[in-house]
Coordinates of C-alpha atoms in Angstrom, one line a residue:
X1 CA 0.9 -12.2 -13.0
X2 CA 4.0 -11.0 -14.8
X3 CA 3.9 -7.6 -13.1
X4 CA 3.9 -9.2 -9.7
X5 CA 6.8 -11.5 -10.6
X6 CA 8.6 -8.5 -12.0
X7 CA 8.2 -6.6 -8.8
X8 CA 9.3 -9.6 -6.7
X9 CA 12.5 -10.0 -8.9
X10 CA 13.4 -6.3 -8.5
X11 CA 12.6 -6.4 -4.8
X12 CA 14.9 -9.4 -4.1
X13 CA 17.7 -7.7 -6.1
X14 CA 17.4 -4.5 -4.1
X15 CA 17.4 -6.4 -0.8
X16 CA 20.5 -8.4 -1.9
X17 CA 22.5 -5.4 -3.0
X18 CA 21.6 -3.2 0.0
X19 CA 22.1 -6.0 2.6
X20 CA 25.4 -7.4 1.2
X21 CA 26.7 -4.2 -0.5
X22 CA 25.9 -1.6 2.1
X23 CA 25.7 -3.9 5.1
X24 CA 22.4 -2.3 6.3
X25 CA 20.4 -4.5 8.7
X26 CA 16.6 -5.2 8.4
X27 CA 14.3 -3.6 10.9
X28 CA 13.5 -5.6 14.0
X29 CA 9.8 -4.5 13.7
X30 CA 8.2 -7.3 11.7
X31 CA 5.1 -5.1 11.0
X32 CA 7.3 -2.7 9.1
X33 CA 8.9 -5.5 7.1
X34 CA 5.5 -6.9 6.3
X35 CA 4.4 -3.4 5.2
X36 CA 7.5 -3.3 2.9
X37 CA 6.5 -6.6 1.3
X38 CA 2.8 -5.5 1.0
X39 CA 3.8 -2.3 -0.7
X40 CA 5.7 -4.3 -3.4
X41 CA 2.9 -6.8 -3.9
X42 CA 0.2 -4.1 -4.0
X43 CA 2.1 -2.2 -6.7
X44 CA 2.4 -5.4 -8.7
X45 CA -1.4 -6.0 -8.3
X46 CA -2.2 -2.5 -9.3
X47 CA -0.1 -2.8 -12.4
X48 CA -1.7 -6.2 -13.2
X49 CA -5.2 -4.7 -12.8
X50 CA -4.5 -1.6 -14.9
X51 CA -2.3 -3.7 -17.3
X52 CA 0.4 -1.0 -17.3
X53 CA 3.8 -0.5 -15.9
X54 CA 3.9 3.0 -14.7
X55 CA 7.4 4.4 -13.9
X56 CA 5.8 6.5 -11.1
X57 CA 4.3 3.5 -9.4
X58 CA 7.7 1.7 -9.8
X59 CA 9.6 4.5 -8.2
X60 CA 7.1 5.0 -5.3
X61 CA 6.9 1.3 -4.3
X62 CA 10.7 0.8 -4.6
X63 CA 11.5 3.8 -2.4
X64 CA 8.7 3.1 0.1
X65 CA 9.5 -0.6 0.5
X66 CA 13.2 -0.1 0.9
X67 CA 12.7 2.6 3.5
X68 CA 10.4 0.3 5.4
X69 CA 12.6 -2.8 5.3
X70 CA 16.0 -1.4 6.4
X71 CA 17.0 0.2 9.7
X72 CA 18.8 3.4 8.8
X73 CA 18.2 7.1 8.4
X74 CA 15.5 8.0 6.0
X75 CA 17.7 10.4 4.0
X76 CA 20.4 7.8 3.5
X77 CA 17.9 5.2 2.5
X78 CA 16.3 7.5 -0.1
X79 CA 19.6 8.3 -1.7
X80 CA 20.8 4.7 -1.7
X81 CA 17.5 3.4 -3.1
X82 CA 17.3 6.1 -5.8
X83 CA 20.9 5.5 -7.0
X84 CA 20.3 1.7 -6.8
X85 CA 17.2 1.9 -9.0
X86 CA 19.1 3.9 -11.6
X87 CA 22.1 1.6 -11.6
X88 CA 20.2 -1.6 -11.6
X89 CA 18.0 -0.2 -14.4
X90 CA 21.2 0.3 -16.5
X91 CA 22.3 -3.3 -16.0
X92 CA 18.8 -4.6 -16.6
X93 CA 18.8 -2.7 -19.9
X94 CA 22.0 -4.5 -20.9
X95 CA 20.5 -7.9 -19.9
X96 CA 17.2 -7.3 -21.6
X97 CA 18.9 -6.3 -24.9
X98 CA 21.2 -9.3 -24.7
X99 CA 18.3 -11.7 -24.2
X100 CA 16.2 -10.1 -26.9
X101 CA 18.9 -9.7 -29.5
X102 CA 20.8 -12.9 -29.0
X103 CA 18.0 -15.3 -28.0
X104 CA 15.0 -13.8 -29.8
X105 CA 16.6 -12.0 -32.7
X106 CA 15.6 -8.5 -31.7
X107 CA 12.7 -6.9 -30.0
X108 CA 9.8 -7.3 -32.4
X109 CA 6.5 -5.6 -32.0
X110 CA 3.7 -8.0 -31.2
X111 CA 6.1 -10.6 -29.8
X112 CA 5.5 -11.6 -26.2
X113 CA 8.9 -11.1 -24.6
X114 CA 7.7 -10.5 -21.0
X115 CA 9.1 -13.8 -19.7
X116 CA 12.3 -13.2 -21.5
X117 CA 12.6 -10.0 -19.4
X118 CA 12.4 -12.1 -16.2
X119 CA 15.3 -14.1 -17.6
X120 CA 17.1 -10.9 -18.1
X121 CA 16.6 -10.0 -14.4
X122 CA 18.1 -13.3 -13.5
X123 CA 21.1 -12.5 -15.6
X124 CA 21.4 -9.1 -13.9
X125 CA 21.3 -10.8 -10.5
X126 CA 24.1 -13.2 -11.6
X127 CA 26.2 -10.1 -12.5
X128 CA 25.6 -8.6 -9.0
X129 CA 26.3 -11.9 -7.3
X130 CA 29.6 -12.2 -9.3
X131 CA 30.6 -8.7 -8.3
X132 CA 29.9 -9.5 -4.7
X133 CA 31.8 -12.8 -4.7
X134 CA 34.7 -11.8 -6.9
X135 CA 35.3 -8.3 -5.7
X136 CA 33.6 -7.3 -2.5
X137 CA 33.6 -10.5 -0.3
X138 CA 37.0 -11.6 -1.6
X139 CA 38.6 -8.3 -0.5
X140 CA 36.4 -7.7 2.5
X141 CA 35.3 -4.4 0.8
X142 CA 31.7 -3.3 0.3
X143 CA 29.8 -0.5 -1.6
X144 CA 29.6 1.6 1.6
X145 CA 33.4 1.6 1.7
X146 CA 33.9 3.0 -1.8
X147 CA 34.5 6.7 -2.2
X148 CA 31.8 8.8 -3.7
X149 CA 33.8 9.7 -6.8
X150 CA 33.9 6.0 -7.8
X151 CA 30.2 5.5 -7.1
X152 CA 29.4 8.6 -9.2
X153 CA 31.7 7.4 -11.9
X154 CA 29.8 4.1 -12.1
X155 CA 26.5 6.0 -12.6
X156 CA 28.0 8.3 -15.3
X157 CA 29.7 5.4 -17.0
X158 CA 26.5 3.4 -17.0
X159 CA 24.5 6.4 -18.3
X160 CA 26.9 6.7 -21.3
X161 CA 26.7 3.0 -22.1
X162 CA 22.9 3.0 -21.8
X163 CA 22.4 5.9 -24.2
X164 CA 24.8 4.2 -26.6
X165 CA 23.0 0.9 -26.5
X166 CA 19.5 2.4 -26.7
X167 CA 20.6 3.9 -30.0
X168 CA 22.3 0.8 -31.3
X169 CA 19.4 -1.4 -30.2
X170 CA 16.8 0.7 -32.0
X171 CA 18.9 0.5 -35.2
X172 CA 19.5 -3.2 -34.7
X173 CA 15.8 -3.8 -34.1
X174 CA 14.8 -2.1 -37.3
X175 CA 17.5 -3.8 -39.4
X176 CA 18.2 -7.1 -37.7
X177 CA 17.0 -9.1 -40.7
X178 CA 19.8 -7.6 -42.8
X179 CA 22.6 -9.0 -40.6
X180 CA 24.1 -12.4 -40.1
X181 CA 25.4 -14.1 -36.9
X182 CA 28.5 -11.9 -36.8
X183 CA 26.3 -8.9 -36.0
X184 CA 24.8 -10.8 -33.0
X185 CA 28.3 -11.7 -31.9
X186 CA 29.5 -8.1 -32.1
X187 CA 26.5 -6.9 -30.1
X188 CA 27.0 -9.6 -27.5
X189 CA 30.7 -8.8 -27.1
X190 CA 30.0 -5.1 -26.8
X191 CA 27.6 -5.7 -23.9
X192 CA 30.0 -8.0 -22.2
X193 CA 32.6 -5.2 -22.6
X194 CA 30.3 -2.7 -21.0
X195 CA 29.8 -5.0 -18.0
X196 CA 33.5 -5.7 -17.8
X197 CA 34.2 -2.0 -17.6
X198 CA 32.0 -1.8 -14.5
X199 CA 34.2 -4.5 -13.0
X200 CA 37.3 -2.5 -13.9
X201 CA 36.0 0.6 -12.2
X202 CA 35.0 -1.3 -9.1
X203 CA 38.3 -3.1 -9.1
X204 CA 40.1 0.3 -9.2
X205 CA 38.0 1.6 -6.3
X206 CA 38.8 -1.6 -4.3
X207 CA 42.5 -1.3 -4.9
X208 CA 42.3 2.3 -3.6
X209 CA 40.5 1.1 -0.5
X210 CA 43.0 -1.7 0.1
X211 CA 45.9 0.7 -0.4
X212 CA 44.4 3.2 2.1
X213 CA 43.7 0.4 4.6
X214 CA 47.3 -0.9 4.3
X215 CA 48.6 2.6 4.9
X216 CA 46.4 3.1 8.0
X217 CA 47.5 -0.3 9.3
X218 CA 51.2 0.6 8.8
X219 CA 50.7 4.0 10.5
X220 CA 49.0 2.2 13.4
X221 CA 51.9 -0.2 13.7
X222 CA 54.5 2.6 13.5
X223 CA 52.6 4.5 16.1
X224 CA 52.7 1.5 18.5
X225 CA 56.4 1.0 17.8
X226 CA 57.1 4.7 18.5
X227 CA 55.2 4.5 21.8
X228 CA 57.1 1.4 22.8
X229 CA 60.4 3.0 21.8
X230 CA 59.6 6.1 23.8
X231 CA 58.8 4.0 26.8
X232 CA 62.1 2.0 26.5
X233 CA 63.9 5.3 26.0
X234 CA 62.5 6.6 29.3
X235 CA 63.7 3.4 31.0
X236 CA 67.1 3.7 29.4
X237 CA 67.4 7.4 30.6
X238 CA 66.4 6.3 34.1
X239 CA 69.0 3.6 34.1
X240 CA 71.8 5.9 33.0
X241 CA 70.7 8.5 35.6
X242 CA 70.8 5.9 38.3
X243 CA 74.2 4.7 37.2
X244 CA 75.5 8.2 37.2
X245 CA 74.5 8.7 40.8
X246 CA 75.5 5.2 41.9
X247 CA 79.0 6.3 43.1
X248 CA 77.4 9.0 45.2
X249 CA 74.9 6.5 46.7
X250 CA 77.7 4.1 47.6
X251 CA 79.7 7.0 49.2
X252 CA 76.7 7.9 51.4
X253 CA 76.2 4.3 52.4
X254 CA 79.9 3.9 53.2
X255 CA 79.8 7.0 55.4
X256 CA 76.6 5.8 57.2
X257 CA 78.1 2.4 57.7
X258 CA 81.3 3.9 59.1
X259 CA 79.2 5.8 61.6
X260 CA 77.4 2.6 62.4
X261 CA 74.0 4.1 61.6
X262 CA 72.3 0.8 60.8
X263 CA 68.8 2.0 60.6
X264 CA 69.8 4.9 58.3
X265 CA 71.6 2.5 56.0
X266 CA 68.5 0.3 55.7
X267 CA 66.3 3.2 55.0
X268 CA 68.7 4.5 52.3
X269 CA 68.9 1.0 50.7
X270 CA 65.1 0.8 50.6
X271 CA 65.0 4.3 48.9
X272 CA 67.6 3.2 46.3
X273 CA 65.6 -0.1 45.8
X274 CA 62.4 1.8 45.2
X275 CA 64.1 4.0 42.6
X276 CA 65.5 0.9 40.9
X277 CA 61.9 -0.5 40.7
X278 CA 60.8 2.4 38.5
X279 CA 62.9 1.3 35.5
X280 CA 63.1 -2.5 36.1
X281 CA 60.8 -4.8 34.1
X282 CA 58.2 -5.8 36.6
X283 CA 56.6 -8.5 34.4
X284 CA 58.7 -11.4 33.1
X285 CA 56.8 -13.6 30.6
X286 CA 59.9 -15.7 29.6
X287 CA 60.2 -14.1 26.2
X288 CA 62.0 -10.8 26.1
X289 CA 59.9 -9.5 23.2
X290 CA 56.7 -10.2 25.0
X291 CA 58.2 -8.5 28.1
X292 CA 58.6 -5.2 26.3
X293 CA 55.0 -5.1 25.1
X294 CA 53.4 -6.3 28.3
X295 CA 55.4 -4.0 30.5
X296 CA 54.7 -1.1 28.3
X297 CA 50.9 -1.7 28.5
X298 CA 51.3 -2.2 32.3
X299 CA 52.8 1.3 32.4
X300 CA 49.9 2.7 30.4
X301 CA 47.3 0.8 32.5
X302 CA 48.6 2.2 35.7
X303 CA 48.4 5.8 34.3
X304 CA 44.7 5.1 33.5
X305 CA 44.0 3.3 36.9
X306 CA 43.3 0.0 35.1
X307 CA 43.9 -3.2 37.1
X308 CA 46.4 -5.0 34.9
X309 CA 47.6 -8.5 35.8
X310 CA 49.6 -11.2 34.0
X311 CA 49.5 -14.9 34.9
X312 CA 51.7 -17.8 33.6
X313 CA 55.1 -17.9 31.9
X314 CA 56.7 -19.1 28.7
X315 CA 59.7 -21.3 29.2
X316 CA 61.6 -20.0 26.1
X317 CA 61.3 -18.2 22.8
X318 CA 57.9 -18.5 21.1
X319 CA 59.3 -18.5 17.6
X320 CA 57.1 -15.5 16.6
X321 CA 58.9 -12.7 14.8
X322 CA 59.2 -9.4 16.5
X323 CA 56.9 -7.6 13.9
X324 CA 54.2 -10.3 14.5
X325 CA 54.5 -10.1 18.3
X326 CA 54.1 -6.3 18.1
X327 CA 51.1 -6.6 15.8
X328 CA 49.5 -9.4 17.8
X329 CA 49.9 -8.3 21.4
X330 CA 50.0 -4.6 20.6
X331 CA 46.6 -4.7 18.9
X332 CA 45.1 -7.0 21.5
X333 CA 46.2 -4.9 24.5
X334 CA 45.4 -1.6 22.7
X335 CA 41.8 -2.8 22.1
X336 CA 41.6 -4.0 25.7
X337 CA 42.8 -0.6 27.0
X338 CA 40.4 1.3 24.9
X339 CA 37.5 -0.8 26.1
X340 CA 38.5 -1.1 29.8
X341 CA 39.1 2.6 30.3
X342 CA 35.4 3.2 29.6
X343 CA 34.2 1.0 32.5
X344 CA 33.8 1.7 36.2
X345 CA 35.7 -1.4 37.3
X346 CA 38.5 -1.3 34.7
X347 CA 40.6 -4.4 34.4
X348 CA 42.8 -6.4 32.0
X349 CA 43.9 -10.0 32.5
X350 CA 46.7 -11.7 30.4
X351 CA 47.4 -15.3 30.7
X352 CA 50.2 -17.4 29.0
X353 CA 49.8 -21.2 28.9
X354 CA 52.3 -23.7 27.5
X355 CA 51.6 -27.1 26.1
X356 CA 54.0 -29.5 24.3
X357 CA 52.4 -28.8 20.9
X358 CA 51.1 -25.2 21.2
X359 CA 51.0 -22.1 23.3
X360 CA 47.9 -20.2 24.5
X361 CA 47.5 -16.5 24.9
X362 CA 44.3 -15.4 26.7
X363 CA 43.5 -11.8 27.2
X364 CA 40.3 -10.6 28.9
X365 CA 39.1 -7.1 29.7
X366 CA 36.1 -5.3 31.1
X367 CA 33.7 -3.7 28.6
X368 CA 30.9 -1.3 28.9
X369 CA 28.3 -3.8 27.8
X370 CA 28.2 -7.4 26.5
X371 CA 29.0 -7.7 22.8
X372 CA 27.0 -10.1 20.5
X373 CA 29.6 -12.4 19.0
X374 CA 29.3 -15.6 17.0
X375 CA 30.2 -18.7 18.9
X376 CA 33.2 -20.9 17.9
X377 CA 36.5 -20.2 16.3
X378 CA 36.4 -17.2 14.1
X379 CA 38.0 -17.0 10.6
X380 CA 39.6 -13.8 9.3
X381 CA 36.6 -12.9 7.3
X382 CA 34.3 -12.9 10.3
X383 CA 36.4 -10.8 12.8
X384 CA 35.5 -7.4 11.3
X385 CA 31.9 -7.8 12.2
X386 CA 32.6 -7.9 15.9
X387 CA 33.5 -4.2 16.0
X388 CA 35.9 -4.6 18.9
X389 CA 38.6 -2.3 17.5
X390 CA 40.5 -1.5 14.3
X391 CA 43.2 -4.2 14.8
X392 CA 41.1 -7.3 14.9
X393 CA 41.8 -8.2 11.3
X394 CA 45.5 -7.7 11.9
X395 CA 45.3 -10.1 14.9
X396 CA 43.4 -12.7 12.8
X397 CA 45.9 -12.4 10.0
X398 CA 48.9 -12.9 12.3
X399 CA 47.3 -15.9 13.9
X400 CA 46.6 -17.3 10.5
X401 CA 50.2 -16.8 9.4
X402 CA 51.3 -19.2 12.2
X403 CA 48.4 -21.6 11.4
X404 CA 46.8 -20.9 14.8
X405 CA 43.3 -20.3 15.9
X406 CA 41.6 -17.2 17.4
X407 CA 38.5 -17.5 19.5
X408 CA 36.6 -14.4 20.7
X409 CA 33.7 -14.3 23.1
X410 CA 31.7 -11.8 25.2
X411 CA 30.5 -13.1 28.6
X412 CA 29.2 -11.9 31.9
X413 CA 31.2 -12.7 35.0
X414 CA 30.0 -11.6 38.5
X415 CA 27.6 -9.2 36.9
X416 CA 30.3 -7.6 34.7
X417 CA 30.6 -7.7 31.0
X418 CA 33.9 -9.2 29.8
X419 CA 35.4 -9.5 26.4
X420 CA 37.9 -12.4 26.0
X421 CA 40.2 -13.4 23.2
X422 CA 41.9 -16.7 23.2
X423 CA 44.7 -17.5 20.8
X424 CA 46.3 -20.9 20.2
X425 CA 49.5 -21.1 18.1
X426 CA 51.1 -24.5 17.4
X427 CA 54.8 -25.0 18.1
X428 CA 55.6 -27.2 15.1
X429 CA 55.3 -24.2 12.7
X430 CA 58.3 -22.4 14.1

């Protein structure tokens, strides 16, 4: 029975780390998932029947069951499962030694410590759970995001510690009767130190990821700012060019009027008016900062033949800082552009709604296919899973800064897939 329990313990640990650490999804085929469980239980039954724990059997069932359970390329699953078996084996070694030395007094031949080993697996799982909650989930970073050099460093680091503790444990096992409680305390502290060093390495890897992420976000923001600046510069050049020729235009109109050529005057005025339309802001939201962003994306949408429309107006300043407006609307409309341009009937709709206590910004765009999204208001930690563009987390963070709410949904309207993001920002935080 202990062999089956041992396999189940390892199996659950593997599933936890791969699912939450590497974000791999289980297979949709229930037959394959059942085969994965059957492989694990069969190996445990074989070990129980032969009363042995063969490393070969352990490696085979582990690799086989993981490859059957998760939906990913076979090569990647083999590498992940092999590395995972090695790393978890290291942590299990620390846990087993800790249980044996501290709670039993050393591994003694003839002493039944099998069930203590299961307690050690539970201790190992608590370490993995702590790593996930305190490092990965807290920072929205996962094992699949960590660079290879850090993953490799963890394996090398663990190997060194394991060789050291194997040597120390054998010496301690043979001589434990000669030592007092201080020796147990030293052994305990040293194992805790080894586990803590793993946390430090992972913490360093996560800091590196967060730094790279911040740099990419800053570069993305600067790129948006530059594009908007270039657009405004073009408008400014057009205005200056029009003003430079204005005297000549007035001279022509004066001459045509003097000759009483009324029709020619009207045609010339229409021509000048059309030229003026090219650099005039065509959309007025009621907020000058929103005007710049919205008109810029109107300009881009027309270049891509995207139907772009804005409805509603703001009666005054929203109170949002310029940086936050650029981050919010820039990312929303950039994502909308990237999605809409891939559809046959490309369109983007922007709507501004004002209430006494809050303002609403609703942006919808056509998408190639309906996206599976959770229902309800989304928190910052959930937005990344929607995979609707790089800036979703920036959008959520900006909304959170103003104590607002962000709701995203994917629907079908008139047979077309539509992605909609609705933002509510209270006025009392300004």
